[in-house]
Each structure stands twice: as structure tokens, then as C-alpha cells.
Coordinates of C-alpha atoms in Angstrom, one line a residue:
M1 CA 30.3 4.0 -11.4
S2 CA 28.4 7.2 -11.3
M3 CA 29.3 10.9 -11.9
N4 CA 27.9 11.6 -8.4
A5 CA 30.8 11.6 -6.0
S6 CA 28.6 11.1 -3.0
L7 CA 27.0 8.0 -4.5
N8 CA 30.3 6.5 -5.5
G9 CA 31.7 7.2 -2.0
W10 CA 28.7 5.5 -0.3
V11 CA 29.0 2.4 -2.6
E12 CA 32.7 2.1 -1.7
E13 CA 31.9 2.5 2.0
I14 CA 29.3 -0.3 1.9
A15 CA 31.6 -2.6 -0.1
R16 CA 34.2 -2.2 2.6
L17 CA 31.6 -3.1 5.3
T18 CA 29.9 -6.0 3.5
R19 CA 32.9 -7.5 1.6
P20 CA 31.1 -8.7 -1.6
D21 CA 33.0 -10.7 -4.2
S22 CA 31.9 -8.3 -6.9
I23 CA 29.9 -5.1 -7.5
H24 CA 27.3 -4.8 -10.3
W25 CA 25.7 -1.4 -11.2
C26 CA 22.2 -2.2 -12.5
T27 CA 21.1 -0.7 -15.8
G28 CA 17.6 -2.2 -16.0
S29 CA 18.2 -3.7 -19.4
D30 CA 16.5 -6.8 -20.8
A31 CA 19.8 -8.5 -21.1
E32 CA 20.7 -7.8 -17.5
N33 CA 17.4 -9.1 -16.3
A34 CA 17.7 -12.3 -18.4
G35 CA 21.1 -13.0 -16.9
L36 CA 19.8 -12.5 -13.4
I37 CA 16.9 -14.9 -14.0
E38 CA 19.4 -17.5 -15.3
V39 CA 21.5 -17.1 -12.1
M40 CA 18.4 -17.6 -10.0
L41 CA 17.2 -20.6 -11.9
A42 CA 20.6 -22.2 -11.5
S43 CA 20.6 -21.5 -7.7
G44 CA 17.0 -22.6 -7.2
D45 CA 15.9 -19.1 -6.1
L46 CA 13.4 -19.2 -9.0
I47 CA 11.4 -22.1 -10.6
K48 CA 10.3 -21.7 -14.2
L49 CA 6.6 -22.2 -14.5
N50 CA 4.7 -23.9 -17.4
P51 CA 5.9 -21.9 -20.5
T52 CA 2.7 -22.8 -22.4
T53 CA 0.2 -21.6 -19.9
H54 CA 2.3 -19.0 -18.1
P55 CA 5.1 -17.7 -20.4
N56 CA 8.0 -15.9 -18.7
C57 CA 6.5 -16.6 -15.3
Y58 CA 8.6 -17.8 -12.3
L59 CA 8.0 -19.0 -8.7
H60 CA 10.1 -17.9 -5.7
R61 CA 9.8 -19.7 -2.4
S62 CA 10.9 -17.7 0.6
N63 CA 12.1 -19.1 3.9
P64 CA 9.1 -20.2 6.0
S65 CA 10.1 -17.7 8.7
D66 CA 10.2 -14.9 6.1
V67 CA 6.7 -14.5 4.6
A68 CA 5.3 -11.1 5.7
R69 CA 6.1 -7.7 7.0
V70 CA 7.7 -7.7 10.4
E71 CA 6.3 -4.6 12.1
H72 CA 7.8 -5.6 15.5
L73 CA 11.3 -5.5 14.0
T74 CA 10.7 -2.3 12.0
F75 CA 12.2 0.8 13.6
V76 CA 12.1 4.6 13.1
C77 CA 15.3 6.1 14.2
T78 CA 15.1 9.8 14.9
R79 CA 17.2 11.9 17.3
S80 CA 14.1 12.6 19.4
R81 CA 11.8 9.7 20.4
E82 CA 8.9 12.2 20.3
D83 CA 9.3 12.7 16.6
A84 CA 8.8 8.9 15.9
G85 CA 5.7 8.8 18.1
P86 CA 4.0 5.9 19.8
N87 CA 2.8 4.6 16.4
N88 CA 6.4 3.6 15.7
I89 CA 9.1 1.5 17.5
W90 CA 11.9 4.0 18.2
M91 CA 15.6 3.5 18.5
D92 CA 18.4 6.0 18.9
P93 CA 20.1 6.5 15.5
A94 CA 23.6 5.9 16.8
E95 CA 22.5 2.7 18.6
A96 CA 20.6 1.5 15.5
H97 CA 23.6 2.0 13.2
R98 CA 25.9 0.1 15.5
K99 CA 23.4 -2.7 16.0
I100 CA 22.6 -3.3 12.3
D101 CA 26.1 -2.5 10.9
A102 CA 27.4 -5.3 13.0
L103 CA 25.1 -7.7 11.1
F104 CA 26.2 -6.2 7.8
E105 CA 29.9 -6.8 8.6
G106 CA 31.0 -9.2 5.9
A107 CA 27.4 -10.2 5.1
M108 CA 28.0 -10.2 1.3
R109 CA 31.0 -12.4 1.2
G110 CA 30.6 -14.9 -1.6
R111 CA 27.9 -12.8 -3.2
T112 CA 27.4 -10.0 -5.7
M113 CA 26.6 -6.6 -4.5
Y114 CA 24.0 -5.0 -6.7
V115 CA 23.6 -1.2 -6.9
I116 CA 20.1 -0.3 -8.0
P117 CA 19.3 3.4 -9.0
Y118 CA 15.6 3.9 -9.1
C119 CA 12.9 6.6 -9.5
M120 CA 9.6 6.5 -7.6
G121 CA 7.1 8.0 -10.0
P122 CA 7.3 9.0 -13.7
I123 CA 10.9 9.7 -14.5
D124 CA 10.2 13.3 -15.6
S125 CA 7.6 14.2 -12.9
P126 CA 8.5 17.0 -10.5
Y127 CA 6.5 15.0 -7.9
S128 CA 8.8 11.9 -8.2
R129 CA 11.8 11.2 -5.9
C130 CA 14.8 9.0 -6.5
G131 CA 16.7 6.4 -4.4
V132 CA 19.5 3.8 -4.6
E133 CA 19.2 0.4 -3.1
I134 CA 22.3 -1.7 -2.5
T135 CA 21.4 -5.4 -2.1
D136 CA 22.9 -8.9 -2.4
S137 CA 19.6 -10.4 -3.7
P138 CA 19.1 -10.9 -7.4
Y139 CA 15.4 -11.6 -6.5
V140 CA 15.2 -8.0 -5.2
V141 CA 16.8 -6.7 -8.3
A142 CA 14.3 -8.5 -10.5
N143 CA 11.4 -7.2 -8.4
M144 CA 12.7 -3.6 -8.2
R145 CA 12.9 -3.6 -12.0
I146 CA 9.2 -4.3 -12.2
M147 CA 8.1 -2.1 -9.2
T148 CA 10.2 1.1 -10.0
R149 CA 11.6 3.0 -12.9
M150 CA 15.0 1.4 -12.4
G151 CA 18.3 1.8 -14.2
E152 CA 20.2 4.4 -16.3
E153 CA 17.5 7.0 -16.6
A154 CA 17.0 7.0 -12.8
L155 CA 20.8 7.3 -12.3
R156 CA 20.9 10.3 -14.7
R157 CA 18.2 12.1 -12.7
I158 CA 20.1 11.4 -9.4
E159 CA 23.2 12.9 -11.0
R160 CA 21.2 16.0 -12.0
E161 CA 19.5 16.5 -8.7
G162 CA 22.3 15.3 -6.4
T163 CA 19.9 13.9 -3.8
F164 CA 18.6 10.4 -3.3
V165 CA 17.3 8.0 -0.5
K166 CA 20.0 5.5 0.5
G167 CA 18.8 1.9 1.0
L168 CA 21.0 -0.9 2.2
H169 CA 19.7 -4.5 2.2
S170 CA 21.2 -7.9 2.7
I171 CA 19.3 -11.2 3.1
G172 CA 21.9 -12.0 5.7
D173 CA 21.4 -15.5 7.2
L174 CA 17.6 -15.2 7.3
D175 CA 17.7 -15.7 11.1
P176 CA 14.6 -14.0 12.6
E177 CA 16.7 -13.1 15.6
R178 CA 19.1 -11.2 13.4
R179 CA 16.4 -9.4 11.3
F180 CA 15.8 -5.6 11.4
I181 CA 14.4 -2.9 9.2
M182 CA 15.8 0.5 10.3
H183 CA 14.6 3.9 9.0
F184 CA 16.6 7.1 9.5
P185 CA 14.3 9.8 8.1
E186 CA 16.5 12.7 9.1
E187 CA 19.3 11.0 7.0
L188 CA 16.9 9.8 4.2
S189 CA 18.3 6.3 4.6
I190 CA 17.1 2.8 5.2
K191 CA 19.0 -0.3 6.4
S192 CA 17.3 -3.8 6.2
V193 CA 18.9 -7.1 7.0
G194 CA 17.8 -10.7 7.5
S195 CA 14.8 -10.8 5.2
G196 CA 14.3 -11.4 1.5
Y197 CA 10.5 -10.8 1.6
G198 CA 8.6 -8.1 -0.2
G199 CA 8.3 -4.8 1.8
N200 CA 11.2 -5.8 4.0
A201 CA 13.6 -6.2 1.1
L202 CA 12.1 -4.1 -1.8
L203 CA 13.2 -0.9 -0.1
G204 CA 11.5 1.4 -2.7
K205 CA 8.1 0.1 -1.6
K206 CA 6.9 0.6 2.0
C207 CA 10.3 1.8 3.3
H208 CA 11.0 4.6 0.9
A209 CA 7.6 5.4 -0.7
L210 CA 5.8 5.6 2.7
R211 CA 8.0 5.7 5.8
I212 CA 10.8 8.0 4.4
A213 CA 8.5 9.8 1.9
S214 CA 6.0 10.7 4.6
W215 CA 8.7 12.5 6.4
Q216 CA 9.9 14.2 3.2
A217 CA 6.2 15.1 2.4
R218 CA 5.7 16.7 5.8
D219 CA 8.9 18.8 5.3
E220 CA 8.1 19.7 1.7
G221 CA 4.3 20.2 2.0
W222 CA 2.8 17.2 0.3
L223 CA 1.3 13.8 1.2
A224 CA 2.7 10.3 0.8
E225 CA -0.1 7.8 1.4
H226 CA -1.0 4.1 1.5
M227 CA -3.7 4.6 -1.1
L228 CA -5.0 3.3 -4.5
I229 CA -5.7 5.8 -7.3
M230 CA -8.5 5.0 -9.7
G231 CA -10.5 6.8 -12.4
I232 CA -14.3 6.3 -12.6
Q233 CA -15.7 7.2 -16.0
S234 CA -19.4 7.7 -16.3
P235 CA -21.4 6.6 -19.4
E236 CA -21.4 10.3 -20.3
G237 CA -17.6 10.3 -20.5
H238 CA -16.8 12.3 -17.4
T239 CA -14.0 10.9 -15.2
H240 CA -13.5 11.4 -11.5
Y241 CA -10.2 10.3 -9.9
I242 CA -10.4 8.8 -6.4
A243 CA -7.7 7.9 -3.8
G244 CA -8.6 5.2 -1.3
A245 CA -6.8 4.1 1.9
F246 CA -7.4 0.5 3.0
P247 CA -5.1 -1.7 5.2
S248 CA -3.3 -4.4 3.3
A249 CA -5.4 -7.4 2.1
C250 CA -8.7 -5.4 2.5
G251 CA -9.4 -5.2 -1.2
K252 CA -7.4 -2.2 -2.5
T253 CA -6.2 -4.0 -5.6
N254 CA -9.7 -5.4 -6.3
L255 CA -11.2 -2.0 -6.1
A256 CA -8.4 -0.3 -8.2
M257 CA -9.1 -2.8 -10.9
L258 CA -12.8 -3.1 -10.5
V259 CA -14.9 -4.6 -13.4
P260 CA -18.2 -2.8 -13.8
P261 CA -21.2 -5.2 -13.4
E262 CA -23.2 -5.9 -16.6
S263 CA -26.1 -4.2 -15.0
M264 CA -24.2 -0.9 -15.2
P265 CA -23.4 -0.5 -18.9
G266 CA -21.2 2.4 -20.1
W267 CA -19.2 2.7 -16.8
K268 CA -15.4 2.3 -17.1
I269 CA -12.6 2.1 -14.5
W270 CA -9.0 3.2 -15.0
T271 CA -6.2 2.1 -12.7
V272 CA -3.6 4.6 -11.8
G273 CA -2.2 2.7 -8.8
D274 CA -3.2 0.1 -6.4
D275 CA -1.2 0.7 -3.2
I276 CA 0.7 4.0 -2.9
C277 CA -0.3 7.6 -3.7
W278 CA 1.8 10.8 -3.6
M279 CA -0.3 14.0 -3.6
Q280 CA 0.6 17.6 -4.0
V281 CA -1.4 20.8 -4.5
G282 CA -1.1 21.5 -8.2
K283 CA -0.8 24.9 -10.0
D284 CA -4.6 24.7 -10.5
G285 CA -5.2 24.4 -6.8
Q286 CA -6.4 20.8 -6.9
L287 CA -4.8 18.0 -5.0
R288 CA -3.0 16.0 -7.8
A289 CA -1.7 12.5 -7.4
I290 CA 0.9 10.2 -8.9
N291 CA 1.5 6.5 -8.3
P292 CA 5.2 6.3 -7.4
E293 CA 5.3 2.6 -8.3
A294 CA 5.6 1.0 -11.8
G295 CA 4.2 -2.4 -10.9
Y296 CA 2.0 -4.4 -8.5
F297 CA 3.1 -6.5 -5.6
G298 CA -0.4 -8.0 -4.9
V299 CA -1.9 -10.5 -2.6
V300 CA -2.8 -13.5 -4.8
P301 CA -5.2 -15.8 -2.8
G302 CA -8.8 -15.1 -3.7
T303 CA -7.9 -13.7 -7.2
N304 CA -9.9 -15.3 -10.0
R305 CA -11.9 -14.1 -13.1
K306 CA -14.9 -13.3 -10.9
T307 CA -13.2 -11.4 -8.1
N308 CA -10.6 -9.5 -10.1
K309 CA -10.6 -10.4 -13.8
N310 CA -8.0 -7.7 -14.7
A311 CA -5.5 -8.8 -12.2
Y312 CA -6.1 -12.5 -13.1
D313 CA -5.6 -11.8 -16.8
M314 CA -2.4 -9.8 -16.3
I315 CA -0.6 -12.4 -14.2
Q316 CA -0.8 -15.1 -16.9
R317 CA 2.5 -13.9 -18.3
D318 CA 5.7 -12.0 -17.3
T319 CA 5.1 -12.4 -13.6
I320 CA 7.1 -13.4 -10.5
F321 CA 5.0 -15.4 -8.0
T322 CA 6.1 -15.7 -4.4
N323 CA 4.9 -18.5 -2.1
V324 CA 2.1 -19.9 -4.2
A325 CA 1.4 -23.7 -4.7
L326 CA 2.1 -25.7 -7.9
T327 CA 0.0 -28.0 -9.9
A328 CA 1.4 -31.3 -11.3
D329 CA 2.2 -29.5 -14.6
N330 CA 3.9 -26.5 -13.0
Q331 CA 1.1 -24.0 -13.1
P332 CA 0.8 -21.6 -10.1
W333 CA -2.1 -22.3 -7.8
W334 CA -3.7 -20.6 -4.8
E335 CA -6.9 -20.7 -2.7
G336 CA -9.8 -19.1 -4.4
M337 CA -8.4 -19.8 -7.9
E338 CA -11.5 -21.9 -8.8
S339 CA -9.6 -24.2 -11.2
G340 CA -6.7 -26.7 -11.1
T341 CA -5.5 -28.9 -8.2
P342 CA -2.3 -28.2 -6.1
A343 CA 0.3 -31.0 -6.2
T344 CA 2.9 -29.2 -4.0
D345 CA 2.4 -26.5 -1.4
W346 CA 4.1 -23.2 -1.1
Q347 CA 7.1 -24.8 0.6
G348 CA 7.6 -27.4 -2.1
K349 CA 6.1 -30.3 -0.1
P350 CA 3.6 -32.7 -1.6
Y351 CA 0.1 -31.3 -0.8
S352 CA -2.0 -33.6 1.3
G353 CA -5.2 -31.6 1.1
Q354 CA -4.8 -30.3 4.7
G355 CA -4.5 -26.6 5.4
A356 CA -3.6 -23.9 2.8
A357 CA -1.6 -24.9 -0.2
A358 CA -0.5 -21.4 -1.0
H359 CA 0.6 -19.1 1.8
P360 CA -2.2 -16.7 2.8
N361 CA 0.1 -13.8 2.0
S362 CA 1.5 -15.2 -1.2
R363 CA 2.1 -12.5 -3.9
F364 CA 2.5 -11.6 -7.5
T365 CA 4.9 -9.0 -9.0
V366 CA 3.9 -7.7 -12.4
S367 CA 4.3 -4.6 -14.5
A368 CA 1.4 -2.1 -14.2
R369 CA 1.4 -1.8 -18.0
Q370 CA 0.0 -5.3 -18.2
N371 CA -3.2 -4.2 -16.5
P372 CA -5.9 -4.1 -19.3
I373 CA -7.3 -0.9 -17.7
Y374 CA -4.0 0.8 -16.9
S375 CA -4.5 4.5 -17.2
S376 CA -2.3 6.4 -19.6
L377 CA -2.3 9.2 -17.1
A378 CA -0.3 7.0 -14.7
E379 CA 2.7 8.4 -16.6
A380 CA 1.5 12.0 -16.6
P381 CA 4.1 14.2 -14.9
D382 CA 1.4 16.4 -13.3
G383 CA -0.6 13.5 -12.0
V384 CA -4.4 13.3 -11.9
P385 CA -6.8 15.6 -10.0
I386 CA -8.4 13.9 -7.0
S387 CA -12.1 14.4 -6.5
A388 CA -12.6 12.2 -3.4
I389 CA -10.7 10.3 -0.8
L390 CA -12.0 7.0 0.6
F391 CA -11.1 5.5 4.0
G392 CA -12.1 2.0 4.9
G393 CA -11.3 -1.3 6.4
R394 CA -12.7 -4.6 7.5
R395 CA -15.5 -4.0 10.0
R396 CA -18.1 -6.7 10.7
E397 CA -20.2 -4.2 12.6
V398 CA -20.6 -0.5 13.4
A399 CA -19.4 1.1 10.1
P400 CA -22.1 1.8 7.5
L401 CA -21.6 0.9 3.9
V402 CA -20.7 4.5 3.1
Y403 CA -20.9 8.0 4.7
E404 CA -19.4 11.3 3.8
A405 CA -17.4 13.6 6.2
R406 CA -19.0 17.0 7.0
S407 CA -15.7 18.9 6.2
W408 CA -12.0 18.4 5.5
S409 CA -11.2 18.5 9.3
H410 CA -14.0 16.0 10.1
G411 CA -12.6 13.8 7.3
V412 CA -9.2 13.9 8.9
L413 CA -10.9 12.6 12.1
V414 CA -12.6 9.9 10.1
G415 CA -9.2 8.8 8.6
A416 CA -7.4 9.2 12.0
G417 CA -10.0 7.0 13.8
M418 CA -10.5 4.3 11.1
A419 CA -10.1 0.7 12.3
S420 CA -9.9 -2.7 10.7
E421 CA -9.5 -6.3 11.4
T422 CA -5.9 -7.5 11.0
T423 CA -5.0 -9.8 8.0
A424 CA -2.2 -12.1 6.9
A425 CA -0.2 -9.3 5.4
A426 CA 1.6 -8.8 8.7
V427 CA 3.1 -11.2 11.2
G428 CA 0.7 -11.7 14.2
Q429 CA -2.8 -12.7 15.1
M430 CA -5.5 -12.2 12.4
G431 CA -9.0 -10.8 12.9
V432 CA -8.1 -8.4 15.7
V433 CA -9.7 -4.9 15.4
R434 CA -7.0 -2.2 15.6
R435 CA -6.9 1.5 14.9
D436 CA -5.1 2.1 11.6
S437 CA -5.1 5.8 10.9
M438 CA -5.3 6.4 7.1
A439 CA -4.1 2.7 6.7
M440 CA -0.7 4.1 7.7
K441 CA -0.1 2.5 11.1
P442 CA 2.8 0.4 9.9
F443 CA 4.0 3.0 7.4
C444 CA 4.0 6.6 8.8
G445 CA 7.6 7.6 9.4
Y446 CA 6.8 10.1 12.2
N447 CA 4.4 10.9 15.1
F448 CA 0.8 10.4 14.1
G449 CA -0.2 13.5 16.0
D450 CA 2.1 15.6 13.8
Y451 CA 0.9 13.7 10.8
W452 CA -2.7 14.6 11.4
K453 CA -1.6 18.2 11.9
H454 CA 0.0 18.1 8.5
W455 CA -3.2 16.7 6.9
L456 CA -5.1 19.6 8.5
S457 CA -2.6 22.1 7.2
L458 CA -3.7 21.4 3.6
E459 CA -6.8 23.6 4.2
S460 CA -4.5 26.6 4.2
K461 CA -3.0 25.7 0.8
T462 CA -6.1 25.4 -1.3
S463 CA -9.9 25.9 -1.2
T464 CA -10.6 23.0 -3.5
L465 CA -9.7 19.9 -1.4
P466 CA -11.3 16.6 -2.2
R467 CA -14.4 15.3 -0.4
I468 CA -13.7 12.6 2.2
F469 CA -15.8 9.4 2.5
H470 CA -15.7 6.2 4.6
V471 CA -16.7 2.9 3.1
N472 CA -17.1 -0.7 4.6
W473 CA -17.7 -3.6 2.2
F474 CA -17.3 -6.1 5.0
R475 CA -20.4 -5.7 7.2
Q476 CA -21.9 -9.0 8.3
D477 CA -25.3 -10.2 9.5
K478 CA -25.9 -12.2 12.7
N479 CA -25.1 -15.4 10.8
G480 CA -21.7 -14.1 9.7
K481 CA -22.8 -13.6 6.1
F482 CA -21.6 -10.5 4.1
M483 CA -24.5 -8.1 3.7
W484 CA -23.1 -6.3 0.6
P485 CA -22.1 -8.3 -2.6
G486 CA -18.8 -6.3 -3.0
Y487 CA -16.4 -6.7 -5.8
G488 CA -17.8 -5.1 -9.0
E489 CA -20.9 -4.0 -7.3
N490 CA -18.9 -1.5 -5.2
L491 CA -19.2 0.7 -8.3
R492 CA -22.7 1.5 -7.0
V493 CA -21.2 3.2 -4.0
L494 CA -18.5 4.9 -6.1
Q495 CA -21.4 6.2 -8.4
W496 CA -23.0 7.9 -5.3
V497 CA -19.5 9.3 -4.3
A498 CA -19.1 10.8 -7.9
N499 CA -22.6 12.2 -7.8
R500 CA -21.9 13.9 -4.5
C501 CA -18.7 15.4 -5.9
D502 CA -20.8 16.8 -8.8
G503 CA -23.7 18.0 -6.6
K504 CA -26.1 15.6 -8.4
T505 CA -27.5 13.8 -5.4
E506 CA -28.7 14.6 -1.9
A507 CA -27.6 13.0 1.4
I508 CA -29.1 12.4 4.8
E509 CA -27.4 14.1 7.7
S510 CA -26.5 11.9 10.6
P511 CA -24.4 12.3 13.7
I512 CA -21.4 10.7 12.0
G513 CA -21.7 12.4 8.6
Y514 CA -23.8 12.3 5.4
L515 CA -25.3 9.0 4.2
P516 CA -27.2 8.1 1.1
S517 CA -30.9 7.4 1.3
P518 CA -31.8 3.9 0.1
D519 CA -33.4 5.6 -2.9
D520 CA -30.3 7.4 -3.9
L521 CA -28.0 4.3 -4.0
N522 CA -28.3 2.5 -7.3
V523 CA -29.2 -1.1 -6.5
D524 CA -30.8 -2.0 -9.8
G525 CA -29.8 -5.5 -10.8
I526 CA -28.6 -6.8 -7.4
D527 CA -30.4 -9.1 -5.0
I528 CA -30.6 -7.1 -1.8
D529 CA -33.7 -6.7 0.3
E530 CA -34.9 -3.4 1.8
D531 CA -34.2 -4.3 5.4
T532 CA -30.6 -5.3 4.6
L533 CA -30.0 -2.1 2.7
R534 CA -31.6 0.0 5.5
T535 CA -29.2 -1.7 8.0
L536 CA -26.2 -1.0 5.7
L537 CA -27.1 2.7 5.6
S538 CA -28.0 3.2 9.2
V539 CA -26.1 4.5 12.3
D540 CA -26.3 2.4 15.4
V541 CA -26.1 5.3 17.9
P542 CA -25.2 3.2 21.1
A543 CA -22.4 1.4 19.1
W544 CA -21.2 4.7 17.7
R545 CA -21.1 6.3 21.2
Q546 CA -18.7 3.5 22.1
E547 CA -16.8 4.0 18.9
I548 CA -16.3 7.7 19.2
E549 CA -15.3 7.3 22.9
A550 CA -12.7 4.7 21.8
I551 CA -11.4 7.1 19.1
G552 CA -11.0 9.8 21.8
K553 CA -9.0 7.4 24.0
Y554 CA -6.9 6.5 20.9
L555 CA -6.1 10.2 20.2
D556 CA -5.1 10.6 23.9
E557 CA -2.2 8.2 23.2
F558 CA -0.5 11.0 21.2
Q559 CA -0.9 13.5 24.0
E560 CA 0.1 17.1 23.2
H561 CA 0.9 16.2 19.6
V562 CA -2.8 15.9 18.7
P563 CA -4.0 19.1 17.1
E564 CA -6.8 20.8 19.0
K565 CA -8.9 21.0 15.9
L566 CA -9.0 17.2 15.7
R567 CA -10.1 16.9 19.4
E568 CA -12.8 19.5 18.6
E569 CA -14.1 17.3 15.8
Q570 CA -14.1 14.3 18.0
R571 CA -16.1 16.2 20.7
S572 CA -18.5 17.5 18.1
V573 CA -19.3 14.0 16.9
A574 CA -19.7 12.8 20.5
A575 CA -22.1 15.7 21.2
R576 CA -24.2 14.9 18.1
L577 CA -24.5 11.3 19.2
G578 CA -25.9 12.6 22.5

């Protein structure tokens, strides 16, 4: 029980609705976690992996119908449909509560109800916010322990502050027809039923840290964003911190944990966060960021010592894998691993060699502290100062390797209009280009037009806002071959970004923004010809005329909610393109 009467009353109310056999208040202790793991091993919810090669590692197999975010079943429930906006699926709050509460009725019979107090962000940071998730899934408890500051310290903060986000989750019967994720931002509450997968069930992640927090951030004057946070340290010892927004499975984790190439000695990378970034204007006038998460819930296919050595090394121990394949001696396996042979696929069936052995959206959950380049400032209560913001996605054509926005308001347009090809992180067709403003399309808890207006409002709060850039590592030639080597070589682009922040390098003005000249981008030590580099740093004017027209039509979807300043920026780019 808690000393907070409101929390106790809510727990009792949910117990009456869901009828669990018992209630367990989570403390986050090692003993509690060990007990939960034993329960899951006994039930088959977890499989112990090879203790010699992967000590304290486990595999969880989710239901084949429950392997990714379900955006079409995710609702934002506000009193006014306009507040949710066309970027969200809306439902009236009263109807939503009725609909989902009927599915929660008796849903926890025969199960334990776990009460998880948690803190998003460093426990003593003024930028952090707390929540409580009630769930009947021990898998969720084990993951929330890794992903958040969970347990007694969080409960004490909740009792001091008196406010928290309420999250109710049950795996239900895993029937896709009885699966919903409902958000009630005006009530600071979340209800999720019928899924045990990742962001649908770990309510501190996308549900709280983005959909609910974005609403809180708008009300309180800060930003809750789907962004990595990384430090880039030059050979001279100067560090710039950069936030980067990329849709899921577009390389955020790889970039946040980048390994500098041998041809760039002296450079270092520090990871503050790989997925979510909360930013507030600090006392010094700079936009300062914290990572509200304490762990990584990363996409594992393609991860190897070459693509992401830091991630590969840290998941060799103390990790929960979800929906990967297994070798004959119980080691985890996934496509792109470059060693080992799968014996059983992600569903536990003998692997025949046909199709993917691991699910394309298979995951790892691991503590951020295991990252060899984990930044000590990830625990700093005041966060880190952000020098630059990157926007980017998967674009085979159109988008150059890198360009800089002309101003903050132009940068908001760049973020608002960014597009990417869809990936396996969400249910639906892959490879379709869609607008994904600030990589927040599935995660913004209110009308995008009002969201862009909130971004623009930061200009009135400080005169030292970060520079804004757009990057695209995924440009392809006519034969479908990637034109840029990517991975660690992306540091070359970040070096140009850092130099622009320091005023150390020039740029070429173009209709869409400022681009590096081929001479100003460090390509020493990589095999790239002049024509390819020139193409990567060029603006295809006819293609961009179509792009900026498409962005204008996209803005029109949000009607009178679109700030006039954003429309002016769009018209200015169109005019410069001629």
C-alpha cells in the first residue's frame, strides 16, 4: 500500500473491476525480479538461454498475432475530436471507457495484479515525471524494471508530488479483435488490453513518454519527442549534444551508439538515449534534454559487431530477447548476426531455411548502463545542452545526405514535412512512403497543427535554440545500391553538423536550405567517387517542387490548426524552387 490515498483508491477500484487472485506492489528489488523470472520460466513465458555464452539472458515468444505496435487500434480520447486531430484515431472518452472496461471486467481472474510505480527520467530531475502501471503480466514487470526507474524510490516521489500518470494493462485473451490501446490525455491515463507486446504493454514507453507526455509538455511549455540523444566529442575534447528524430527501425539506435571509424582517430561518441527525449529551456537559456528511459528496447535484426558493436556487446548478458530464433545450443539468433545457425525460429518451430528465422521486429531489452559508451550525464538532473536537432528517415530518392534549415521556423517545416518508408516496427505494409512529422506520427497525443504551433512557440522562450538539420543515410542509385556507406561513417556528417554549430565551416545556400560543399565534408578514408558525392549533396529541383507541393497538401489536412508561420515557410521554399 501507498501513503497516497488517491493511488490506493485507484488500485482498489481496478482490483474490483479485474478480480485478480492477488495484488503485488512492485519494489524493483533483485529478489523480486529473481522470483518473477522463476515464475515465468515455470510457465514457459521465458526460456533460459545458454548460460555460458549469454549469462542471465532469456527469450520471450509472443503470440504470432502480437508482434508489433497496432496503430490502427490505438486511440486518443479527448472531449473534442479537434484536439486529437487527424493524425490520431479519436474516440469519445465516455465511449472508450465503456468499451475497454467491459474487456477488463474479470480479466485478471487466476492471475496476480502487479502495481508498478515508476519514474520516467532521473529520479531527482525536475524534468522527470512519474507514473503507475497496473498489469497482470510478469513479463511487463521485468521489462519495466529495465526500462524505467521502477520501485520504491519512484513511489516515494509520487507520494511527495501527489500526481502520476495512471496506466492499466491486461494481456486479456490476446484476441486481436479484443485489443485496444486507449489514451486519455486530459485525465493523464492509459488503458491497454489484449496485447503483451512492447509499446502496447510497457505503458511507460510510447504511451506515457510520448502520447501522454506530449500533451503534458504542450501544457507545461516543454517538448516530449521521439528522439535519440548523443554526445559527439572532437579530438580536441569539445562535446556537442545532438537530438535526432527518426521513425522506428531507421537506425536511431545504431546512430546513438555509433563507433567512430578508424580513419577518424580521436573522435568519441556518448549515448544519452536511443529513442525518447524530453527537452526544456534551462536556466541558461539553452534547450536541455533528458532521456526518460533507463534501458533500450531495440530492434535486433541486423545487429552485429560491424553495424553496432556497442549494442552487440551489451546484449551478451542480462538481456531479455523477444521473438528471436535459437541455435541448437540455445543461443539467440537473428538475421544479420553473421555467425551461428538457427535451429528453431521465433515461434519455436524447427527452422527449415525458408523465410526469416527471427521476427523482423524482434527485440532486446537491456539496461542502458551496460552500453560501453553510456554517458554519465544521462543521470544528470539538469540534462544536457542540445546544439543541434536532426530529422531524417528512409528516402531512396529526393532527400540529400544532409542539409541545414535556414531558421528555427524553417526547421519546424523540415520536421513537419519529413517522410519515410514504413518498416516492420508497425503492423501494415512495408516500404510505403508516408509523412511522419518529427517521427511522431504514431506518438503525438494531440493535433499535429497545434503541435507545430507549440514547436514554433519556443522562439519566444529563448534566443539560443539549436540548429536544425535533415539527414538521409538511405539514398539509392538506379541499381538500388546505397550511395552512402552509413553506420560509423555517418560521423562524417555529424562532424559537419558540429562544425556548423561552431561556425567553423561554410555552407552552400540552396532553395531547401544550406548544404555542405563536397570539399567541406570529410570523406578521407572512404571509397566514394566525386559523382556519387555530388549527387548526394545536390538538390533535384523538379523532384523538390513535387515534394514541397506534397508537403503543402499534407499541411492542408490539419486545416485551421496549421500555424500561418508554417504555411509562410512552405510558400517561401516553393518560391525559391521557382
